[in-house]
Each structure stands twice: as C-alpha cells, then as structure tokens.
PDB file of C-alpha atoms in Angstrom:
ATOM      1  CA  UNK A   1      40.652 205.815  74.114  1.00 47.00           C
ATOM      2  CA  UNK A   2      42.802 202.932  74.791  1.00 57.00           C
ATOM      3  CA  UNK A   3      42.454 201.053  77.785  1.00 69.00           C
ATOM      4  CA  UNK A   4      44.536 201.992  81.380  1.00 83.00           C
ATOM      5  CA  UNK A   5      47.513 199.335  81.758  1.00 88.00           C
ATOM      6  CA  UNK A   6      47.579 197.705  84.635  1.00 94.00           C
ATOM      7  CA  UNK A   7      50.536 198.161  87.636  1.00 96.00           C
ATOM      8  CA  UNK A   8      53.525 195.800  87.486  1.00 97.00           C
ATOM      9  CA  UNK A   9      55.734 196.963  91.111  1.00 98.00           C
ATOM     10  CA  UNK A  10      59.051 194.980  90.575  1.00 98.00           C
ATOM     11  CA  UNK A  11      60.751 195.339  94.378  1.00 97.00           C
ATOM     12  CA  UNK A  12      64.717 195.976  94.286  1.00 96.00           C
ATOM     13  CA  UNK A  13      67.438 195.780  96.515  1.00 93.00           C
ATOM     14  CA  UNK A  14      71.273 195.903  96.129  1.00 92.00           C
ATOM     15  CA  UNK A  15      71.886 192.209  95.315  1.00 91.00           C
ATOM     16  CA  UNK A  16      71.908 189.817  92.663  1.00 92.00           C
ATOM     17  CA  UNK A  17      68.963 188.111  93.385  1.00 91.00           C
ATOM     18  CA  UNK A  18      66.742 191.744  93.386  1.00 93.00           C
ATOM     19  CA  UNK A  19      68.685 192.410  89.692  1.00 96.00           C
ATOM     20  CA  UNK A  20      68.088 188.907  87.967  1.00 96.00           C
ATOM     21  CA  UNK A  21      64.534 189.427  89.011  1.00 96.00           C
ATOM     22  CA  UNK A  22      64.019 192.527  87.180  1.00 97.00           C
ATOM     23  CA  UNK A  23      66.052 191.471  84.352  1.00 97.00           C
ATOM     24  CA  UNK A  24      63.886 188.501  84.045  1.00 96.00           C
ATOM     25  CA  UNK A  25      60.614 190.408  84.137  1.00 96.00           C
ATOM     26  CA  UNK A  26      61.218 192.660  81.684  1.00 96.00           C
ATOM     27  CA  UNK A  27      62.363 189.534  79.043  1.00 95.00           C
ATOM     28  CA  UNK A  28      59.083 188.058  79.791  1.00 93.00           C
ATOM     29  CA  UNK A  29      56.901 191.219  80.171  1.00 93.00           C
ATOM     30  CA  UNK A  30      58.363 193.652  78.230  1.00 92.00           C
ATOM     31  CA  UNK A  31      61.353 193.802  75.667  1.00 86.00           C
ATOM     32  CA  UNK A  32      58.972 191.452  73.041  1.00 80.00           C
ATOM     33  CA  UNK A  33      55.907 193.958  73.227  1.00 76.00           C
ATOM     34  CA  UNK A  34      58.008 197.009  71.331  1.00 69.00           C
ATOM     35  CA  UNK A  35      56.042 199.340  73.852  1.00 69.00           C
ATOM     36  CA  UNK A  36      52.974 197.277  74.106  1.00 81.00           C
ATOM     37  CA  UNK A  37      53.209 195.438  77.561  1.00 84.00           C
ATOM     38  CA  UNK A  38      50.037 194.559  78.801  1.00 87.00           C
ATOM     39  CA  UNK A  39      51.502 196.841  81.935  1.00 93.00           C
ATOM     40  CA  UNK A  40      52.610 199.699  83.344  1.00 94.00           C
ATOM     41  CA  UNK A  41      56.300 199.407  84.760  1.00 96.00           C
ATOM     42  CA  UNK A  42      57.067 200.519  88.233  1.00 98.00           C
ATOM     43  CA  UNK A  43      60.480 199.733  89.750  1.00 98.00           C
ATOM     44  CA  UNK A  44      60.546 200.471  93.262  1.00 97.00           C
ATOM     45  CA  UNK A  45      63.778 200.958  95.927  1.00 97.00           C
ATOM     46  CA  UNK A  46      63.257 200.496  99.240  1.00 95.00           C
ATOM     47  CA  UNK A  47      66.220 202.587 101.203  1.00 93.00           C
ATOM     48  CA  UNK A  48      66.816 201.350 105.033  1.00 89.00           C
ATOM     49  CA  UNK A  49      66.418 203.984 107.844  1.00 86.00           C
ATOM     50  CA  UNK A  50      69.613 204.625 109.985  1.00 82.00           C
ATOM     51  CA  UNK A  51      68.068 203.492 113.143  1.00 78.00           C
ATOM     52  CA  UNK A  52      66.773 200.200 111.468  1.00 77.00           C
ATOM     53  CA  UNK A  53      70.727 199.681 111.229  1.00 72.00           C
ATOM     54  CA  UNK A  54      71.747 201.174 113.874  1.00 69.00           C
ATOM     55  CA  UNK A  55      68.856 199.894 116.316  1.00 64.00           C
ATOM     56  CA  UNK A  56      67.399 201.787 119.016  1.00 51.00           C
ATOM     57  CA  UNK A  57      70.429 201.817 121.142  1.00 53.00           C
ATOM     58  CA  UNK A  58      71.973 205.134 121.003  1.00 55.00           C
ATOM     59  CA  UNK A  59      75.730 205.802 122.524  1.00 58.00           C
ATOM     60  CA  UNK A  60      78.242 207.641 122.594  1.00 58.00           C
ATOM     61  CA  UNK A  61      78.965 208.499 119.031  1.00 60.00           C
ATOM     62  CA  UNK A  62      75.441 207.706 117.716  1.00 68.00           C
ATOM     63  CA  UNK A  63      75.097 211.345 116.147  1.00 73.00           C
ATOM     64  CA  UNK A  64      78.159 210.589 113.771  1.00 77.00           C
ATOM     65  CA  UNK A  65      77.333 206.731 112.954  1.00 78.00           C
ATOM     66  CA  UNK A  66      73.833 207.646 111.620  1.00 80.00           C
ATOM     67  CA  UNK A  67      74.661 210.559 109.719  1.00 84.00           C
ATOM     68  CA  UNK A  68      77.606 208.747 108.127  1.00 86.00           C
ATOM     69  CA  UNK A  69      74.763 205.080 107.744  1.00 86.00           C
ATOM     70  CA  UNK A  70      72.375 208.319 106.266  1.00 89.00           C
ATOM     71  CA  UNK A  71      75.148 209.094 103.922  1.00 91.00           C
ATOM     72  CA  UNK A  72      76.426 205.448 102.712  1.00 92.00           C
ATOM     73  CA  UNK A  73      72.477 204.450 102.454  1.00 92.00           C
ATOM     74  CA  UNK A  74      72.057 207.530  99.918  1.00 94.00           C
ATOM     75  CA  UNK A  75      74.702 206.705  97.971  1.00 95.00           C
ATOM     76  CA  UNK A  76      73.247 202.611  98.131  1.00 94.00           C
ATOM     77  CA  UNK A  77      69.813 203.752  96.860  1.00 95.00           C
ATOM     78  CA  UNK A  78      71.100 205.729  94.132  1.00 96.00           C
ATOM     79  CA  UNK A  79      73.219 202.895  92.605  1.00 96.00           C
ATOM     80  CA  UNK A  80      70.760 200.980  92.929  1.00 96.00           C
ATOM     81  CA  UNK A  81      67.860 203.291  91.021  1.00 96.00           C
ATOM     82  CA  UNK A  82      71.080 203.996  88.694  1.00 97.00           C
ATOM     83  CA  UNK A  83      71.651 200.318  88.163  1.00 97.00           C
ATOM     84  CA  UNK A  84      67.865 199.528  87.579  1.00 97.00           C
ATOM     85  CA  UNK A  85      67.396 202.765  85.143  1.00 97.00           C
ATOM     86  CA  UNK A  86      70.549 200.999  83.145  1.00 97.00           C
ATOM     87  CA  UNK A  87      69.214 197.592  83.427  1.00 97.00           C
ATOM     88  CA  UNK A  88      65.652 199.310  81.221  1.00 96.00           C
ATOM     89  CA  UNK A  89      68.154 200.562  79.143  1.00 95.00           C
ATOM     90  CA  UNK A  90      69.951 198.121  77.926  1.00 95.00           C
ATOM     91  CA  UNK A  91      66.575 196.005  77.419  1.00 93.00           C
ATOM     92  CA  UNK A  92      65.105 199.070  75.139  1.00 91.00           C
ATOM     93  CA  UNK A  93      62.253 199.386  78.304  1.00 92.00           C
ATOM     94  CA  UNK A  94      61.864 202.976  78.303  1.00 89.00           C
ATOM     95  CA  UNK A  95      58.486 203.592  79.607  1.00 90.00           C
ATOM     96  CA  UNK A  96      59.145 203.246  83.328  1.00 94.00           C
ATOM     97  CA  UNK A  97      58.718 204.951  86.602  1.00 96.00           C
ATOM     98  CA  UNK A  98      61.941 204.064  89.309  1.00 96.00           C
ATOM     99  CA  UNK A  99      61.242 205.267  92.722  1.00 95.00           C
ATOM    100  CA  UNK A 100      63.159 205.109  96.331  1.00 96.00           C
ATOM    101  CA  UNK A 101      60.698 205.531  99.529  1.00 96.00           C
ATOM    102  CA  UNK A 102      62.222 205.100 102.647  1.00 95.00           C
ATOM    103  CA  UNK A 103      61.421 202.134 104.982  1.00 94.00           C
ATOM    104  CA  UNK A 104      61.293 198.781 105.558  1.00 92.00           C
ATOM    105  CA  UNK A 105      61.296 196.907 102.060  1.00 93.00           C
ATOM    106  CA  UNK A 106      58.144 194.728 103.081  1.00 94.00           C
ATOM    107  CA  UNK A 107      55.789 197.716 104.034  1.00 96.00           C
ATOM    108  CA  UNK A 108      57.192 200.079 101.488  1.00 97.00           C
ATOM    109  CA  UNK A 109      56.323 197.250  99.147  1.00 97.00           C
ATOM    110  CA  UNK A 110      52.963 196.426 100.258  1.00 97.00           C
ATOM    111  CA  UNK A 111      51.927 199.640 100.990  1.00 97.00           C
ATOM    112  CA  UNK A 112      52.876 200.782  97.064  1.00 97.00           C
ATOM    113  CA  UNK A 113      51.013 197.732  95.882  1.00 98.00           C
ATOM    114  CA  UNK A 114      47.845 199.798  97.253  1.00 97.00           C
ATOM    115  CA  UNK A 115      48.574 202.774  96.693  1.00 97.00           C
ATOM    116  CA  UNK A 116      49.561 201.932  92.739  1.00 97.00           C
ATOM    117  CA  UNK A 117      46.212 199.587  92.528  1.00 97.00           C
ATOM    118  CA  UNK A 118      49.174 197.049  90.828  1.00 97.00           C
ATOM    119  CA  UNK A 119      47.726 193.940  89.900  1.00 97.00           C
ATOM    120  CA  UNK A 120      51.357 192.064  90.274  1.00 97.00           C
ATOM    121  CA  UNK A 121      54.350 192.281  92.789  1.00 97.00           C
ATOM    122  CA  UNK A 122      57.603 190.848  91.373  1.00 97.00           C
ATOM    123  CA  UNK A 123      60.522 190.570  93.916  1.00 95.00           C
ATOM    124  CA  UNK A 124      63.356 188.591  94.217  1.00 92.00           C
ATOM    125  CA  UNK A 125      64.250 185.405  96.153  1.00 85.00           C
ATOM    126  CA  UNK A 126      67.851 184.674  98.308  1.00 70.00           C
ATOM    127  CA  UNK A 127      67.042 181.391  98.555  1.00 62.00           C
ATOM    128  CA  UNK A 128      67.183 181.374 102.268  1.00 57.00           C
ATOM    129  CA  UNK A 129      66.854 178.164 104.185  1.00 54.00           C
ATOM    130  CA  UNK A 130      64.047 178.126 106.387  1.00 53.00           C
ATOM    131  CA  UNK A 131      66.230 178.982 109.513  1.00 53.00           C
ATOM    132  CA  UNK A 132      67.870 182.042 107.628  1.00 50.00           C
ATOM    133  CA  UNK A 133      64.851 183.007 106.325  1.00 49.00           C
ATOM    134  CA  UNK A 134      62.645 182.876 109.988  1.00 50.00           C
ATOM    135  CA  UNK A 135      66.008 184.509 111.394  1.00 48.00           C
ATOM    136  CA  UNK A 136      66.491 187.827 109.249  1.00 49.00           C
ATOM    137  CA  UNK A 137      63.077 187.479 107.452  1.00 60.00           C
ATOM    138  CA  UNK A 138      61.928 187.183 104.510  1.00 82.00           C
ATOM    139  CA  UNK A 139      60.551 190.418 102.234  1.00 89.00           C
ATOM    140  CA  UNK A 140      59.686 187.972  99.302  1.00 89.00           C
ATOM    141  CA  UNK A 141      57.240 185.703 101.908  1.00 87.00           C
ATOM    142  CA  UNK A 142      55.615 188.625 104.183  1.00 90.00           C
ATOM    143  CA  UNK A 143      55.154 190.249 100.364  1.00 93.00           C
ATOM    144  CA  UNK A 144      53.250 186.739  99.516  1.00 92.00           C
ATOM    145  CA  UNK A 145      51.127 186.945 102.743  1.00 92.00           C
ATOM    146  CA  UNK A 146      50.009 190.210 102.618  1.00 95.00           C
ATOM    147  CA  UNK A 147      49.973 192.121  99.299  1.00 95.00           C
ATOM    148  CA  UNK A 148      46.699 192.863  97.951  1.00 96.00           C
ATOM    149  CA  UNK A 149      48.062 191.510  94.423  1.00 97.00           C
ATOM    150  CA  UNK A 150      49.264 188.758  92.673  1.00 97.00           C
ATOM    151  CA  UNK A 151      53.132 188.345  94.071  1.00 97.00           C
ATOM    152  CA  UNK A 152      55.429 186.520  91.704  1.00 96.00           C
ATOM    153  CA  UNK A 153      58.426 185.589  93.500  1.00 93.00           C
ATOM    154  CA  UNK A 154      61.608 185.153  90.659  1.00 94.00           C
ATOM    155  CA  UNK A 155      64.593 182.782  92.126  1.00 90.00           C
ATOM    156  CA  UNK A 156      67.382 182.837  90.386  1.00 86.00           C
ATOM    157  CA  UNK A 157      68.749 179.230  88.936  1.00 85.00           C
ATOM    158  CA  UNK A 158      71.516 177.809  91.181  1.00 79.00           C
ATOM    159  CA  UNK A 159      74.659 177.776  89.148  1.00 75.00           C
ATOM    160  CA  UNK A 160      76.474 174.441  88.552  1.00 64.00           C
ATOM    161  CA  UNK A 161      79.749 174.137  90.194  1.00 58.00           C
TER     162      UNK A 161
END
C-alpha cells in the first residue's frame, strides 16, 4: 500500500493576490509530478457572513440588505470555487478537493488546518503596510501565528511601472 499524502490547504479569496498564490503552488507542487505530488490538494473558500458585512447594527431595512449581501456573497463564493476549479484545469491538476465553509477566512482556515491534519497552509499576501494591515487585519499573519502547520505565505512580485 502506498503511503497517505500529506494535506496541502491553499486559502482563497476573490483577489489577485489569493489567485497568483494558488497558481504559484501548483507550478511548484504539482503540474511537474504528472499526479505524483508529494500532497494531497485542498483548495479552500472562505465565504463572509452577512452580519460580518453588515455589522451588528440592524435598521430599518436590515431584512432586505442581508438577504440581498446573502445573495451577492453566494454568487462571490461560487466564482471564486469556479475560478479556482479552472485555474486546476488549465494546470492539468485534477486530483483536488475545492470547498466553501462559511466564516471568517482566518478561523475557517485554521480550524481546516486541524481538522485536515495538513502539514502546509498556503495563502496569499496584499502586501499591506503595517497600518493597513493592523487596521483591517491580516488573514495571512493571524494564519502564521496560529495554524498548527507550516504556513507559506506567497506575495506576488510588484510589477514595474
């Protein structure tokens, strides 16, 4: 019997950043091992509540905002899980598993990491400043701090102007 491959969870989001991350992993982890990878591909979607956009302040109209955020958020996720499943594709990296769960990215993240057993977290990087980043967060550095893995943060290059 051949040997269990370990868990690669590569985090996504709908941006640029998320995308060039996962392109980049599967160049360096997967398209060159013809179905061989030394791992077992998980690509993982992490779909915003309503109230997390909305907040906790509810008005008048509140009922129609979320249900239309619950709608536009849907239709997010799955471009994004569409996007991903196209991004394999195109790369001949067929043997994956593409999943949405509903949260906040860095839990959802974390808490797959455990639940999976992965051995390596792959996300992508803005490139936030350090007053952006302590502003709106950062998924890629709480990921870093507390993932029970190996977290391999991929920036992409700045482009030359």
């Amino acid at each position: 019997m051949g040997e269990e491959k370990s868990v690669m969870v590569v985090g996504i989001e709908d941006n640029q950043h998320s995308f060039y991350a996962l392109e980049w992993t599967l160049d360096h982890f997967f398209t060159n091992y013809n179905s061989n990878s030394p791992f077992k591909l998980v690509i993982l979607h992490a779909k915003p509540t309503p109230a997390s956009i909305i907040g906790l302040a509810a008005g008048p109209g509140s009922v129609e905002a979320f249900s239309a955020i619950e709608s536009n958020l849907k239709k997010i996720a799955a471009r994004v899980v569409e996007k991903a499943m196209e991004i394999c594709k195109a790369k001949s990296v067929n043997d994956v598993v593409v999943e949405m769960v509903e949260g906040d990215a860095r839990h959802v993240l974390c808490e797959a990491v455990e639940k999976l057993h992965a051995s390596v977290l792959v996300v992508g990087c803005h490139g936030y400043g350090v007053i952006k980043r302590t502003v709106l967060g950062s998924v890629s550095d709480y990921c870093a701090h507390h993932a029970h893995c190996s977290v391999m943060i991929v920036k992409k290059p700045k482009t030359k102007t």
